[in-house]
Coordinates of C-alpha atoms in Angstrom, one line a residue:
M1 CA -31.4 -106.7 -8.2
A2 CA -27.9 -105.9 -6.9
A3 CA -25.0 -106.6 -9.2
V4 CA -21.5 -105.4 -10.1
Q5 CA -21.1 -104.5 -13.8
L6 CA -17.8 -104.2 -15.6
V7 CA -18.2 -101.1 -17.7
G8 CA -14.9 -101.1 -19.6
H9 CA -11.3 -102.2 -19.6
G10 CA -9.1 -100.7 -16.9
G11 CA -8.7 -100.6 -13.1
V12 CA -11.1 -101.5 -10.4
D13 CA -13.0 -98.3 -11.0
Q14 CA -14.5 -100.0 -14.0
L15 CA -16.5 -102.2 -11.6
Q16 CA -19.7 -100.5 -10.8
Y17 CA -22.1 -101.7 -8.0
S18 CA -25.8 -101.1 -8.6
T19 CA -29.0 -102.2 -7.0
E20 CA -31.1 -101.4 -10.1
V21 CA -30.0 -104.1 -12.5
P22 CA -33.0 -106.0 -14.0
V23 CA -33.4 -109.6 -12.9
P24 CA -32.8 -111.9 -15.9
Q25 CA -35.5 -114.1 -17.1
P26 CA -34.9 -117.8 -17.8
G27 CA -35.3 -118.8 -21.4
Q28 CA -36.1 -122.2 -22.9
G29 CA -34.0 -124.8 -21.2
D30 CA -32.8 -122.4 -18.5
V31 CA -33.0 -122.1 -14.7
L32 CA -33.1 -118.9 -12.8
V33 CA -30.6 -119.2 -9.9
Q34 CA -30.5 -117.1 -6.8
V35 CA -26.8 -116.7 -6.3
T36 CA -25.3 -117.5 -2.9
A37 CA -21.6 -117.5 -3.7
T38 CA -19.3 -117.0 -6.7
A39 CA -15.6 -117.7 -6.7
K40 CA -13.2 -115.0 -8.0
N41 CA -10.7 -116.1 -10.7
N42 CA -7.6 -114.5 -12.1
T43 CA -9.4 -114.4 -15.5
D44 CA -11.8 -111.8 -14.0
R45 CA -8.9 -109.5 -13.5
K46 CA -7.2 -110.3 -16.8
A47 CA -10.4 -109.8 -18.8
R48 CA -11.0 -106.5 -16.9
E49 CA -7.5 -105.2 -17.7
G50 CA -7.6 -106.6 -21.3
L51 CA -4.6 -108.9 -20.8
Y52 CA -5.5 -111.5 -23.4
P53 CA -3.6 -110.4 -26.6
T54 CA -3.0 -113.1 -29.2
K55 CA -1.4 -111.0 -32.0
D56 CA 0.2 -107.8 -30.8
K57 CA 1.6 -108.1 -27.3
G58 CA 0.6 -104.6 -26.6
D59 CA -3.1 -105.1 -27.4
V60 CA -5.7 -104.4 -24.7
T61 CA -8.3 -107.0 -25.5
S62 CA -10.0 -110.2 -24.4
F63 CA -11.1 -113.6 -25.8
Q64 CA -12.0 -113.6 -29.5
M65 CA -11.7 -117.4 -30.1
G66 CA -14.7 -117.5 -32.3
G67 CA -13.5 -114.6 -34.5
E68 CA -15.3 -111.7 -32.8
A69 CA -15.3 -110.2 -29.3
T70 CA -17.8 -111.6 -26.9
L71 CA -17.0 -109.4 -23.9
T72 CA -19.3 -106.4 -24.3
F73 CA -20.0 -103.8 -21.7
P74 CA -21.6 -103.6 -19.3
R75 CA -20.9 -107.2 -18.3
I76 CA -21.5 -109.0 -15.0
Q77 CA -18.4 -111.1 -14.3
G78 CA -18.1 -114.2 -12.1
A79 CA -17.9 -117.8 -13.5
D80 CA -17.9 -120.2 -10.6
I81 CA -21.5 -119.9 -9.5
V82 CA -23.3 -121.6 -6.6
G83 CA -26.9 -121.0 -5.7
R84 CA -30.5 -122.3 -5.7
V85 CA -33.0 -122.6 -8.5
V86 CA -35.9 -120.3 -7.9
A87 CA -37.6 -120.5 -11.3
V88 CA -37.4 -122.5 -14.5
G89 CA -37.8 -121.8 -18.2
E90 CA -39.8 -123.7 -20.8
G91 CA -38.9 -127.3 -21.0
V92 CA -37.4 -127.6 -17.5
S93 CA -39.2 -129.5 -14.8
E94 CA -40.5 -127.4 -11.8
S95 CA -39.1 -130.2 -9.6
R96 CA -35.7 -128.5 -9.9
I97 CA -36.9 -125.4 -7.9
G98 CA -35.1 -125.3 -4.6
E99 CA -32.1 -127.4 -5.9
R100 CA -28.6 -126.3 -4.9
G101 CA -26.1 -126.5 -7.7
L102 CA -22.7 -125.6 -9.2
L103 CA -22.3 -124.2 -12.7
D104 CA -20.2 -125.7 -15.5
F105 CA -19.0 -122.3 -16.5
N106 CA -18.4 -122.9 -20.2
L107 CA -20.3 -121.3 -23.1
Y108 CA -20.0 -124.4 -25.3
P109 CA -20.2 -123.8 -29.0
D110 CA -22.0 -127.1 -29.7
D111 CA -23.1 -130.3 -28.0
R112 CA -19.8 -132.1 -28.4
R113 CA -18.6 -133.7 -25.2
D114 CA -15.0 -134.5 -26.1
I115 CA -13.7 -131.1 -27.4
N116 CA -14.1 -127.4 -26.8
L117 CA -12.3 -125.4 -29.6
T118 CA -13.7 -121.9 -29.0
P119 CA -13.6 -121.5 -25.2
D120 CA -15.8 -118.8 -23.6
Y121 CA -17.6 -118.6 -20.3
Y122 CA -20.3 -117.1 -18.1
G123 CA -18.9 -113.8 -16.8
H124 CA -17.2 -113.1 -20.1
G125 CA -19.4 -113.9 -23.1
A126 CA -22.6 -113.8 -21.0
D127 CA -23.5 -112.4 -17.6
G128 CA -22.2 -114.3 -14.6
G129 CA -22.6 -114.6 -10.9
F130 CA -21.5 -111.2 -9.4
A131 CA -25.2 -110.5 -8.9
E132 CA -28.2 -111.7 -6.9
Y133 CA -29.7 -113.7 -9.8
V134 CA -28.5 -115.3 -13.0
A135 CA -30.1 -117.3 -15.8
L136 CA -28.2 -120.5 -16.7
P137 CA -28.6 -123.6 -18.9
S138 CA -30.3 -126.2 -16.8
D139 CA -28.0 -129.0 -18.1
Q140 CA -24.9 -127.1 -16.9
F141 CA -26.2 -126.3 -13.4
H142 CA -25.3 -129.5 -11.6
R143 CA -27.0 -130.5 -8.4
V144 CA -24.6 -130.9 -5.4
D145 CA -26.3 -131.8 -2.2
N146 CA -23.3 -132.6 0.1
P147 CA -24.4 -131.1 3.4
E148 CA -20.8 -130.9 4.6
L149 CA -20.0 -128.4 1.9
S150 CA -21.1 -124.8 2.5
D151 CA -22.1 -122.8 -0.5
A152 CA -18.9 -120.7 -0.3
E153 CA -16.8 -123.9 -0.1
L154 CA -18.6 -125.4 -3.1
A155 CA -18.0 -122.2 -5.1
S156 CA -14.3 -122.5 -4.3
M157 CA -14.3 -125.8 -6.2
G158 CA -15.7 -124.2 -9.4
M159 CA -15.0 -125.4 -12.9
C160 CA -12.9 -122.4 -13.9
S161 CA -10.0 -123.8 -11.8
Y162 CA -10.8 -127.5 -11.4
Q163 CA -11.8 -128.1 -15.1
T164 CA -8.7 -126.2 -16.3
A165 CA -6.5 -128.2 -14.0
Y166 CA -8.0 -131.5 -15.0
H167 CA -7.7 -130.7 -18.7
M168 CA -4.0 -129.8 -18.2
L169 CA -3.6 -133.4 -17.0
T170 CA -5.7 -135.1 -19.5
V171 CA -4.3 -133.5 -22.7
A172 CA -0.8 -134.4 -21.5
G173 CA -1.9 -138.0 -20.8
V174 CA -0.6 -137.9 -17.3
A175 CA -0.8 -141.4 -15.8
A176 CA -0.5 -143.1 -12.4
G177 CA 3.0 -143.1 -11.0
E178 CA 4.3 -140.1 -13.1
R179 CA 6.0 -137.2 -11.5
V180 CA 4.3 -133.9 -12.1
L181 CA 5.6 -130.4 -11.4
V182 CA 2.9 -127.9 -10.5
S183 CA 3.8 -124.2 -10.7
G184 CA 1.7 -121.6 -9.0
A185 CA 0.7 -124.3 -6.6
S186 CA -1.0 -122.1 -4.0
G187 CA -3.7 -120.7 -6.3
G188 CA -7.0 -122.1 -7.3
V189 CA -5.7 -124.1 -10.3
G190 CA -2.6 -125.2 -8.5
T191 CA -4.4 -126.6 -5.4
A192 CA -6.8 -128.3 -7.8
L193 CA -3.9 -129.9 -9.7
I194 CA -2.4 -131.3 -6.5
Q195 CA -5.6 -133.0 -5.5
L196 CA -6.3 -134.3 -9.0
C197 CA -2.9 -135.7 -9.4
R198 CA -3.5 -137.8 -6.3
I199 CA -6.9 -138.9 -7.6
I200 CA -5.4 -140.3 -10.8
G201 CA -2.3 -141.7 -9.0
A202 CA 0.3 -139.2 -10.2
I203 CA 2.9 -137.7 -7.9
P204 CA 2.6 -133.9 -7.6
Y205 CA 5.6 -131.7 -6.7
A206 CA 4.6 -128.1 -5.8
L207 CA 6.4 -124.9 -6.6
S208 CA 5.6 -122.2 -4.1
Q209 CA 6.8 -120.1 -1.3
Q210 CA 8.2 -122.1 1.6
D211 CA 5.8 -120.6 4.2
K212 CA 3.0 -122.4 2.3
A213 CA 4.8 -125.8 2.3
Y214 CA 2.9 -127.2 5.3
A215 CA -0.5 -126.5 3.8
L216 CA 0.5 -127.8 0.3
L217 CA 1.9 -131.0 1.8
A218 CA -1.3 -131.5 3.8
L219 CA -3.2 -131.1 0.5
G220 CA -1.2 -133.9 -1.1
A221 CA 2.0 -132.5 -2.5
E222 CA 4.9 -134.9 -2.4
A223 CA 7.4 -132.1 -1.8
V224 CA 7.4 -128.3 -2.0
L225 CA 10.1 -126.6 -4.1
D226 CA 11.3 -123.1 -3.3
R227 CA 10.2 -120.6 -5.9
S228 CA 12.4 -117.9 -4.3
D229 CA 15.6 -119.7 -5.5
M230 CA 15.5 -120.7 -9.1
S231 CA 19.3 -120.6 -9.7
Q232 CA 19.7 -124.3 -9.0
F233 CA 16.2 -125.4 -9.7
T234 CA 17.0 -128.7 -11.4
E235 CA 19.2 -129.6 -8.4
Q236 CA 16.2 -128.9 -6.1
V237 CA 14.1 -131.3 -8.2
K238 CA 16.7 -134.0 -8.2
A239 CA 16.9 -133.8 -4.4
V240 CA 13.2 -134.5 -4.0
T241 CA 12.8 -137.1 -6.8
G242 CA 15.8 -139.2 -6.1
G243 CA 17.6 -137.9 -9.2
K244 CA 14.7 -138.7 -11.5
P245 CA 13.4 -136.2 -14.1
I246 CA 9.9 -134.7 -14.0
D247 CA 7.5 -136.5 -16.4
A248 CA 5.2 -133.6 -17.0
V249 CA 5.0 -129.9 -16.0
M250 CA 1.8 -128.1 -15.3
D251 CA 2.8 -124.5 -15.9
L252 CA 0.7 -121.6 -14.6
V253 CA 3.5 -119.1 -14.4
G254 CA 5.2 -118.7 -17.8
G255 CA 7.8 -116.0 -18.3
E256 CA 11.4 -116.9 -17.7
M257 CA 10.5 -119.9 -15.5
T258 CA 9.2 -122.0 -18.3
D259 CA 12.7 -122.7 -19.7
A260 CA 13.8 -123.9 -16.2
F261 CA 10.8 -126.1 -16.0
I262 CA 11.8 -127.8 -19.3
D263 CA 15.3 -128.4 -17.7
T264 CA 13.7 -130.5 -15.0
M265 CA 12.3 -132.9 -17.7
I266 CA 15.3 -133.3 -20.0
F267 CA 18.4 -133.5 -17.8
D268 CA 18.6 -137.3 -18.2
M269 CA 16.5 -138.7 -21.1
K270 CA 17.8 -142.2 -20.5
Q271 CA 15.7 -142.4 -17.4
R272 CA 12.5 -141.4 -19.2
S273 CA 9.9 -143.9 -20.6
T274 CA 7.6 -141.2 -22.0
Y275 CA 8.0 -137.9 -23.9
P276 CA 8.5 -134.8 -21.7
R277 CA 5.2 -132.9 -21.6
L278 CA 4.4 -129.2 -20.8
S279 CA 0.8 -128.1 -20.3
I280 CA 0.5 -124.3 -19.9
A281 CA -2.6 -122.5 -18.8
G282 CA -1.3 -119.2 -17.4
A283 CA 1.4 -116.6 -17.5
S284 CA 1.4 -114.9 -14.1
S285 CA 5.1 -114.2 -14.4
G286 CA 5.1 -112.9 -17.9
N287 CA 3.4 -113.4 -21.3
L288 CA 6.7 -113.9 -23.1
S289 CA 9.2 -116.8 -22.7
E290 CA 12.6 -117.2 -24.4
I291 CA 13.0 -120.9 -25.3
M292 CA 15.3 -122.4 -27.8
W293 CA 13.2 -124.4 -30.3
T294 CA 16.1 -126.9 -30.7
R295 CA 15.6 -127.8 -27.0
V296 CA 11.9 -128.4 -27.7
Y297 CA 12.2 -130.5 -30.9
L298 CA 15.5 -132.4 -30.2
Y299 CA 14.3 -133.4 -26.7
Q300 CA 10.8 -134.0 -28.2
V301 CA 9.1 -131.9 -25.6
Q302 CA 5.3 -131.9 -26.2
V303 CA 3.6 -128.6 -25.5
F304 CA -0.1 -128.2 -24.8
G305 CA -1.9 -125.0 -24.5
V306 CA -4.9 -125.3 -22.2
S307 CA -8.0 -123.1 -21.9
H308 CA -11.0 -124.6 -20.2
G309 CA -12.0 -128.2 -20.9
T310 CA -14.9 -130.5 -22.1
R311 CA -18.3 -131.5 -20.9
E312 CA -17.0 -135.0 -20.1
E313 CA -14.3 -133.5 -17.8
A314 CA -16.8 -131.2 -16.1
E315 CA -19.2 -134.1 -15.4
Q316 CA -16.3 -136.2 -14.0
L317 CA -15.3 -133.4 -11.6
I318 CA -18.9 -133.0 -10.4
A319 CA -19.0 -136.7 -9.7
W320 CA -15.8 -136.5 -7.6
I321 CA -17.2 -133.4 -5.7
R322 CA -20.4 -135.3 -4.9
E323 CA -18.3 -138.3 -3.7
G324 CA -16.2 -136.1 -1.5
A325 CA -13.0 -137.0 -3.4
L326 CA -12.1 -133.3 -3.8
K327 CA -11.8 -130.9 -0.9
P328 CA -12.4 -127.2 -0.9
V329 CA -9.5 -124.7 -0.4
L330 CA -11.3 -121.5 0.6
H331 CA -9.3 -118.6 1.6
A332 CA -11.9 -115.9 2.4
A333 CA -15.3 -114.4 1.4
F334 CA -16.1 -110.8 0.5
P335 CA -19.5 -109.1 0.1
L336 CA -20.5 -108.3 -3.4
S337 CA -20.6 -104.6 -2.6
H338 CA -16.9 -104.9 -1.7
L339 CA -15.8 -106.5 -5.0
R340 CA -13.3 -103.8 -5.7
E341 CA -11.6 -104.5 -2.3
A342 CA -11.6 -108.2 -3.1
E343 CA -9.9 -107.5 -6.5
E344 CA -7.2 -105.4 -4.8
Y345 CA -6.7 -108.0 -2.1
F346 CA -6.4 -110.7 -4.7
V347 CA -3.7 -108.8 -6.6
H348 CA -1.7 -107.9 -3.5
R349 CA -2.4 -111.1 -1.6
G350 CA 0.2 -112.0 1.0
S351 CA 2.2 -115.0 1.9
N352 CA -0.7 -116.6 3.8
Y353 CA -2.9 -116.8 0.7
L354 CA -4.0 -120.3 -0.3
G355 CA -6.9 -121.4 -2.5
K356 CA -9.9 -119.2 -3.6
I357 CA -11.8 -116.0 -2.7
V358 CA -15.5 -116.1 -3.1
I359 CA -18.0 -113.2 -3.5
V360 CA -21.3 -113.4 -1.7
P361 CA -24.3 -111.1 -2.4
D362 CA -24.9 -108.7 0.5
S363 CA -28.4 -110.1 0.9
Q364 CA -26.9 -113.6 1.5
W365 CA -23.9 -112.4 3.5
D366 CA -24.9 -113.4 7.0
T367 CA -25.7 -117.0 6.0
H368 CA -23.1 -117.7 3.3
G369 CA -20.3 -115.2 3.6
K370 CA -19.8 -114.0 7.2
P371 CA -18.5 -117.3 8.5
F372 CA -15.6 -117.0 6.0
A373 CA -14.8 -113.3 6.3
L374 CA -11.2 -112.2 6.8
T375 CA -12.1 -110.6 10.1

């Protein structure tokens, strides 16, 4: 089959396209899926470049949550997989053949539904969807029949972004009526956060470039704050909240911005009825932040690190997708053989970028990719 294999840490030259990769075979409890679309995520790039150090900031490494490296080479990346079941393994009903579905991308360490302590995922600890076929657990490949959703659009709603976003909200206990600041609002997790806030009744304030304001407002943002001018950021927030502090920050940016985000929650503690909460699930502006711990503990700021989520959250998201409560935010599709170009486009994306890029196997391109091509 055709697939792109990551053969080592480094640049896009480490992504090798081949048409001679063996088709995987479904094991017990598995389904074999013919892939029609797989969303690209920032974690694909970060894993490729080895940007997940947890001890020495200079390490070139990836996830080792379980105590040992699970990213081995060659590896087929791609977590948010959509396709159709073409074969089943032992213990799986043949009635599932032909079913269209979306993958819950996690490699769960056990059967617990409420917690996920050693997060890993398809495309990292096991082969993913940048290929024509992939074998997946049948109970994590969820049927989604909505005829109004194309396969590419469905892939853009994948769990890597949406489950991360939902877990950011749930661990922070965000409730209806609360004001939520969303950084990195134009990306996959950010656009998911805006929609999910509205579903649970919270009020999302988006931080982004102003030329994306109209699209983010249409998606559900209460207001769009200008990320190009952080010098008076708290004043920006006061202007759109009527002088009220942010209740919780969903931070995908990190770096020097995190301290400014904390400012938006603590400038007037007398107006608060809950503790300030910071959920962080990314560091696109830098892996190191300088924060005074006295600000954290004296103001009782609760900090939550978020990586992936739980089975319960994934199943709730699938239910919302089936109901049409969540909408796709698809930017463009690229053929699988052009994955290197897609990676470069993603890194250098311009001001018109919003939502997700999906990768479509060349054999599926005319049906599932071409309608969403850039040109």
